[in-house]
Amino acid sequence: MMNDTNQTSEADTNERGVAGVNSQAYVNLEAYAYWYWEVHPYLSLIVCTFGIATNIANIIILTRKKMLSSINTILTGIAISDIITMVEYIPYALHFYILTDIGDLPKRHTLGWSTYLAVHSCLSNTTHTISIWLGVCMAIVRYIFIRSRGNSGWNLDINRACILVAVIYTVSVIVFIPNYITTEVQPSFHATSNTTIYRIKNLEIHMRNTSIINAVNVWVFITVGKIVPCCLIAIFGGLLLRTLQESRQLAENLKGPSSTERMKQHERTTSMLLAIIAMFILAELPSGILAVVSVFVEDFFMSYYLLVADTLDIVSLLNNIVNFV
């Protein structure tokens, strides 16, 4: 299963690959994964509860009449996406981590809960992609604003910002159609309990074993959902820093009180956006890199990726609350 919330719970310990299992690094990583497995559900519930409340506060504040702007419209779109991510994560964390034991497969993997897990998988892919591409848009809009010295002819108005947010939501859903198609719930007989359980079909991530539709799914996840937006947000973040430095130099040359105060306001706003941009990169780029390695290195996904999946989850969830902070 290829998504931001690739949970260790979805791989029984005996399903992991064997590559490098005798190395000390692997043993240490596995020990860490088991330790964090106990911590993750409670930490994620705290983060999600806090994040839902704070993102609702973000929406209330950013949509007030005096606060309306193109940047705040994009931030509102990010807040809505983040709320969806965290709301649907709570039942997943409760059922698969807290309320059921990892070995109790009949109780964990009923048809209803496995269907929910499939929806959770697809939805988390989509909402994370929406958030990061809105982050890209935010970096570009802010760069153009600073570069144009606030020239109204270059500004994105609120109506167009709303359209931009709607387009990002729509396109993100469309590009993940292969993901929705390949995420299937399949029945299997569980001999120990003499009953039928339901599991999500295991995708063959390694390029040598995968089908065309799986390959499209994986590369859409890697390129559209991770690598390309991370590269773009880093590029425009760097350009934003450089342009801010040029604007600061211009304000110092003018030496007027109004230009100095305006520059301070621009710096505060831009610093906030740069912090958000940095968090997007820290949260999304590592999983993208690990996904690329999983494509080219056989057994890496089952042997290594799943051991850090919960950690990748919590980093992404923490990124969902950084806007409020």
Coordinates of C-alpha atoms in Angstrom, one line a residue:
M1 CA 0.0 0.0 0.0
M2 CA 1.6 3.2 -1.2
N3 CA 0.6 6.2 0.9
D4 CA 1.7 8.7 3.5
T5 CA 0.1 6.6 6.2
N6 CA 1.6 3.2 5.3
Q7 CA 1.1 1.7 8.7
T8 CA 3.4 -0.8 10.3
S9 CA 0.2 -2.5 11.5
E10 CA -0.7 -3.5 8.0
A11 CA 2.4 -5.7 7.8
D12 CA 2.6 -8.7 10.1
T13 CA 6.1 -9.0 11.4
N14 CA 6.7 -12.2 9.4
E15 CA 5.7 -10.3 6.1
R16 CA 8.6 -8.0 6.1
G17 CA 11.4 -8.6 3.6
V18 CA 14.7 -10.2 4.8
A19 CA 17.2 -7.8 3.1
G20 CA 19.7 -6.7 5.7
V21 CA 17.9 -8.2 8.7
N22 CA 21.1 -9.4 10.2
S23 CA 22.7 -6.0 10.3
Q24 CA 22.9 -4.0 13.5
A25 CA 21.4 -1.0 11.8
Y26 CA 18.3 -3.0 10.9
V27 CA 18.0 -4.5 14.4
N28 CA 18.2 -1.0 15.9
L29 CA 15.6 0.3 13.4
E30 CA 13.3 -2.5 14.1
A31 CA 13.6 -2.0 17.9
Y32 CA 12.8 1.7 17.4
A33 CA 9.8 0.8 15.3
Y34 CA 8.4 -1.5 17.9
W35 CA 9.0 1.1 20.7
Y36 CA 7.4 3.9 18.7
W37 CA 4.5 1.6 17.8
E38 CA 3.4 1.8 21.4
V39 CA 3.8 5.6 21.5
H40 CA 2.4 6.6 18.1
P41 CA -1.4 6.1 18.6
Y42 CA -1.6 8.3 21.7
L43 CA 0.7 11.0 20.3
S44 CA -1.2 11.0 17.0
L45 CA -4.5 11.4 18.9
I46 CA -3.2 14.4 20.8
V47 CA -1.8 16.0 17.7
C48 CA -5.0 15.4 15.7
T49 CA -7.3 16.7 18.5
F50 CA -5.1 19.8 18.8
G51 CA -4.8 20.2 15.1
I52 CA -8.5 20.0 14.4
A53 CA -9.3 22.6 17.0
T54 CA -6.5 25.0 15.8
N55 CA -7.3 24.6 12.1
I56 CA -10.9 25.4 12.8
A57 CA -9.6 28.5 14.6
N58 CA -7.5 29.3 11.6
I59 CA -10.5 29.1 9.3
I60 CA -12.6 31.3 11.6
I61 CA -9.8 33.9 11.8
L62 CA -8.6 33.9 8.2
T63 CA -12.1 34.2 6.7
R64 CA -13.0 37.3 8.8
K65 CA -13.7 40.3 6.5
K66 CA -10.6 42.3 7.7
M67 CA -8.4 39.2 7.2
L68 CA -9.4 38.3 3.6
S69 CA -6.5 38.1 1.2
S70 CA -5.1 35.8 -1.4
I71 CA -2.6 34.2 0.9
N72 CA -5.1 33.8 3.7
T73 CA -7.5 32.2 1.2
I74 CA -4.8 29.6 0.3
L75 CA -4.1 29.1 4.0
T76 CA -7.8 28.4 4.6
G77 CA -7.7 25.8 1.8
I78 CA -4.7 24.1 3.5
A79 CA -6.6 24.2 6.9
I80 CA -9.6 22.5 5.4
S81 CA -7.5 19.8 3.9
D82 CA -5.6 19.3 7.1
I83 CA -8.8 19.0 9.1
I84 CA -10.0 16.2 6.7
T85 CA -6.7 14.4 7.2
M86 CA -6.8 14.5 11.0
V87 CA -10.5 13.8 11.4
E88 CA -10.3 10.6 9.4
Y89 CA -7.0 9.6 11.1
I90 CA -8.6 9.4 14.6
P91 CA -10.8 6.3 13.9
Y92 CA -7.9 4.6 12.2
A93 CA -5.5 5.2 15.1
L94 CA -8.2 4.1 17.6
H95 CA -9.1 0.8 15.9
F96 CA -5.8 -0.4 14.4
Y97 CA -3.5 0.7 17.3
I98 CA -5.5 0.9 20.6
L99 CA -8.8 -1.1 20.5
T100 CA -7.5 -4.2 18.7
D101 CA -4.4 -6.3 19.2
I102 CA -2.0 -6.7 16.2
G103 CA -2.5 -10.5 16.3
D104 CA -6.3 -10.4 16.4
L105 CA -6.7 -10.4 12.6
P106 CA -10.4 -11.3 12.5
K107 CA -11.3 -8.4 14.8
R108 CA -8.9 -6.0 13.1
H109 CA -9.7 -6.8 9.5
T110 CA -13.5 -7.0 9.2
L111 CA -14.9 -6.0 5.9
G112 CA -16.1 -2.7 7.3
W113 CA -12.7 -1.7 8.9
S114 CA -10.7 -2.8 5.9
T115 CA -12.9 -0.7 3.6
Y116 CA -12.4 2.2 6.0
L117 CA -8.6 1.5 5.8
A118 CA -8.8 1.7 2.0
V119 CA -10.7 5.0 2.1
H120 CA -8.2 6.3 4.7
S121 CA -5.3 5.3 2.4
C122 CA -6.7 7.0 -0.6
L123 CA -8.0 10.1 1.2
S124 CA -4.7 10.7 3.0
N125 CA -2.8 10.6 -0.3
T126 CA -5.2 13.1 -1.7
T127 CA -5.3 15.6 1.2
H128 CA -1.5 15.6 1.6
T129 CA -1.1 16.3 -2.1
I130 CA -3.7 19.2 -1.8
S131 CA -1.9 20.7 1.1
I132 CA 1.6 20.6 -0.4
W133 CA 0.4 22.0 -3.8
L134 CA -1.4 24.8 -2.0
G135 CA 1.9 25.4 -0.2
V136 CA 3.6 25.7 -3.7
C137 CA 0.9 28.2 -4.8
M138 CA 1.4 30.2 -1.6
A139 CA 5.2 30.4 -2.2
I140 CA 4.6 31.5 -5.8
V141 CA 2.0 34.1 -4.9
R142 CA 4.1 35.6 -2.2
Y143 CA 7.2 35.6 -4.4
I144 CA 5.3 37.5 -7.1
F145 CA 3.9 40.0 -4.6
I146 CA 7.3 40.8 -3.1
R147 CA 9.0 40.8 -6.5
S148 CA 6.4 43.2 -7.9
R149 CA 6.8 45.5 -4.8
G150 CA 3.1 45.1 -4.2
N151 CA 2.1 46.3 -7.7
S152 CA -1.7 45.6 -7.9
G153 CA -1.4 44.5 -11.5
W154 CA 0.6 41.4 -10.4
N155 CA -1.5 40.5 -7.3
L156 CA -3.8 37.5 -7.1
D157 CA -7.2 38.7 -6.0
I158 CA -9.4 36.8 -3.6
N159 CA -11.8 35.5 -6.2
R160 CA -9.0 34.1 -8.3
A161 CA -7.4 32.6 -5.2
C162 CA -10.7 30.8 -4.4
I163 CA -10.7 29.4 -8.0
L164 CA -7.0 28.4 -7.6
V165 CA -7.8 26.5 -4.4
A166 CA -10.8 24.7 -6.0
V167 CA -8.6 23.8 -9.0
I168 CA -5.9 22.2 -6.7
Y169 CA -8.6 20.2 -4.9
T170 CA -10.1 19.0 -8.2
V171 CA -6.9 18.1 -9.9
S172 CA -5.5 16.3 -6.9
V173 CA -8.5 14.1 -6.9
I174 CA -8.2 13.4 -10.6
V175 CA -4.5 12.5 -10.6
F176 CA -5.0 10.0 -7.8
I177 CA -7.7 8.0 -9.7
P178 CA -5.1 5.2 -10.4
N179 CA -4.6 5.0 -6.6
Y180 CA -8.3 4.7 -6.0
I181 CA -8.5 1.9 -8.7
T182 CA -5.6 -0.1 -7.3
T183 CA -6.6 0.0 -3.7
E184 CA -8.7 -3.1 -3.3
V185 CA -10.1 -5.0 -0.3
Q186 CA -9.7 -8.8 -0.8
P187 CA -11.1 -11.6 1.4
S188 CA -8.8 -14.3 2.7
F189 CA -9.3 -17.4 4.9
H190 CA -7.7 -17.2 8.3
A191 CA -7.1 -20.8 9.4
T192 CA -6.4 -20.1 13.1
S193 CA -9.8 -18.6 13.7
N194 CA -11.5 -20.5 10.9
T195 CA -13.0 -17.3 9.5
T196 CA -12.7 -14.9 6.6
I197 CA -10.7 -11.7 7.0
Y198 CA -10.4 -8.8 4.6
R199 CA -7.1 -7.2 3.7
I200 CA -6.0 -4.5 1.3
K201 CA -4.4 -5.9 -1.8
N202 CA -0.6 -5.7 -1.5
L203 CA 0.8 -3.6 -4.2
E204 CA 4.1 -4.7 -5.8
I205 CA 6.1 -1.6 -5.4
H206 CA 9.4 -2.8 -6.9
M207 CA 9.4 -1.9 -10.6
R208 CA 10.4 -5.4 -11.8
N209 CA 7.2 -7.0 -10.2
T210 CA 4.6 -4.3 -10.7
S211 CA 1.8 -4.0 -13.2
I212 CA 1.4 -0.9 -15.5
I213 CA -1.5 0.5 -13.4
N214 CA 0.5 0.0 -10.2
A215 CA 3.6 1.7 -11.7
V216 CA 1.4 4.7 -12.7
N217 CA 0.0 4.8 -9.2
V218 CA 3.5 4.7 -7.6
W219 CA 5.1 7.3 -9.9
V220 CA 2.1 9.7 -9.5
F221 CA 2.5 9.4 -5.8
I222 CA 6.3 10.0 -6.0
T223 CA 6.3 12.8 -8.6
V224 CA 3.0 14.7 -8.2
G225 CA 2.6 14.0 -4.5
K226 CA 6.1 14.4 -3.3
I227 CA 9.2 15.2 -5.4
V228 CA 7.9 17.8 -7.8
P229 CA 6.0 20.0 -5.3
C230 CA 8.9 19.7 -2.8
C231 CA 11.4 20.9 -5.5
L232 CA 9.1 23.8 -6.6
I233 CA 8.4 24.9 -3.0
A234 CA 12.1 24.9 -2.3
I235 CA 12.9 26.8 -5.4
F236 CA 10.3 29.5 -4.8
G237 CA 11.2 29.6 -1.1
G238 CA 14.8 30.4 -2.1
L239 CA 13.7 33.0 -4.6
L240 CA 11.4 34.5 -1.9
L241 CA 14.4 34.8 0.5
R242 CA 16.5 36.4 -2.2
T243 CA 13.8 38.9 -3.2
L244 CA 13.1 39.7 0.4
Q245 CA 16.8 40.6 0.9
E246 CA 16.6 42.8 -2.2
S247 CA 13.5 44.5 -0.8
R248 CA 15.2 45.0 2.5
Q249 CA 18.2 46.7 0.8
L250 CA 15.8 49.0 -1.1
A251 CA 14.0 49.9 2.1
E252 CA 17.3 50.8 3.8
N253 CA 18.2 53.0 0.8
L254 CA 14.9 54.9 1.0
K255 CA 15.2 55.3 4.8
G256 CA 11.6 56.4 5.2
P257 CA 9.6 55.5 8.3
S258 CA 6.7 54.2 6.1
S259 CA 8.9 52.1 4.0
T260 CA 10.7 50.7 7.0
E261 CA 7.5 49.8 8.7
R262 CA 6.1 48.2 5.6
M263 CA 9.3 46.2 5.2
K264 CA 9.0 44.9 8.7
Q265 CA 5.4 43.8 8.0
H266 CA 6.6 42.0 4.8
E267 CA 9.3 40.3 6.7
R268 CA 7.0 39.0 9.4
T269 CA 4.5 37.7 6.8
T270 CA 7.3 36.2 4.6
S271 CA 9.1 34.6 7.6
M272 CA 5.8 32.9 8.6
L273 CA 5.3 31.5 5.1
L274 CA 9.0 30.4 4.9
A275 CA 8.5 28.4 8.1
I276 CA 5.4 26.7 6.6
I277 CA 7.4 26.0 3.4
A278 CA 10.3 24.4 5.4
M279 CA 7.8 22.2 7.3
F280 CA 6.3 21.0 4.1
I281 CA 9.7 19.9 2.8
L282 CA 10.7 18.2 6.1
A283 CA 7.3 16.4 6.2
E284 CA 7.0 15.3 2.6
L285 CA 10.4 14.9 1.0
P286 CA 11.7 12.0 3.2
S287 CA 8.7 9.7 2.3
G288 CA 9.2 10.6 -1.4
I289 CA 12.9 9.7 -1.3
L290 CA 12.1 6.4 0.5
A291 CA 9.4 5.6 -2.1
V292 CA 11.9 6.1 -4.9
V293 CA 14.3 3.7 -3.2
S294 CA 11.4 1.2 -2.7
V295 CA 10.8 1.2 -6.5
F296 CA 14.4 0.3 -7.3
V297 CA 15.5 -1.8 -4.4
E298 CA 13.6 -5.1 -4.0
D299 CA 12.2 -5.8 -0.5
F300 CA 13.2 -2.3 0.7
F301 CA 9.5 -1.3 1.2
M302 CA 8.6 -4.3 3.4
S303 CA 11.9 -4.4 5.2
Y304 CA 12.6 -0.8 5.9
Y305 CA 9.9 1.6 4.7
L306 CA 7.2 0.1 6.9
L307 CA 9.5 0.4 10.0
V308 CA 9.5 4.2 9.7
A309 CA 6.0 4.6 8.4
D310 CA 4.6 5.6 11.8
T311 CA 7.3 8.2 12.1
L312 CA 6.5 9.6 8.7
D313 CA 2.9 9.7 9.7
I314 CA 3.5 11.8 12.9
V315 CA 5.8 14.2 11.0
S316 CA 3.0 14.8 8.5
L317 CA 0.4 15.2 11.2
L318 CA 2.7 17.7 13.0
N319 CA 3.0 19.6 9.7
N320 CA -0.8 19.9 9.7
I321 CA -0.7 22.1 12.9
V322 CA 2.3 24.3 12.1
N323 CA 0.1 27.0 10.4
F324 CA -1.6 27.8 13.6
V325 CA 1.7 28.0 15.5

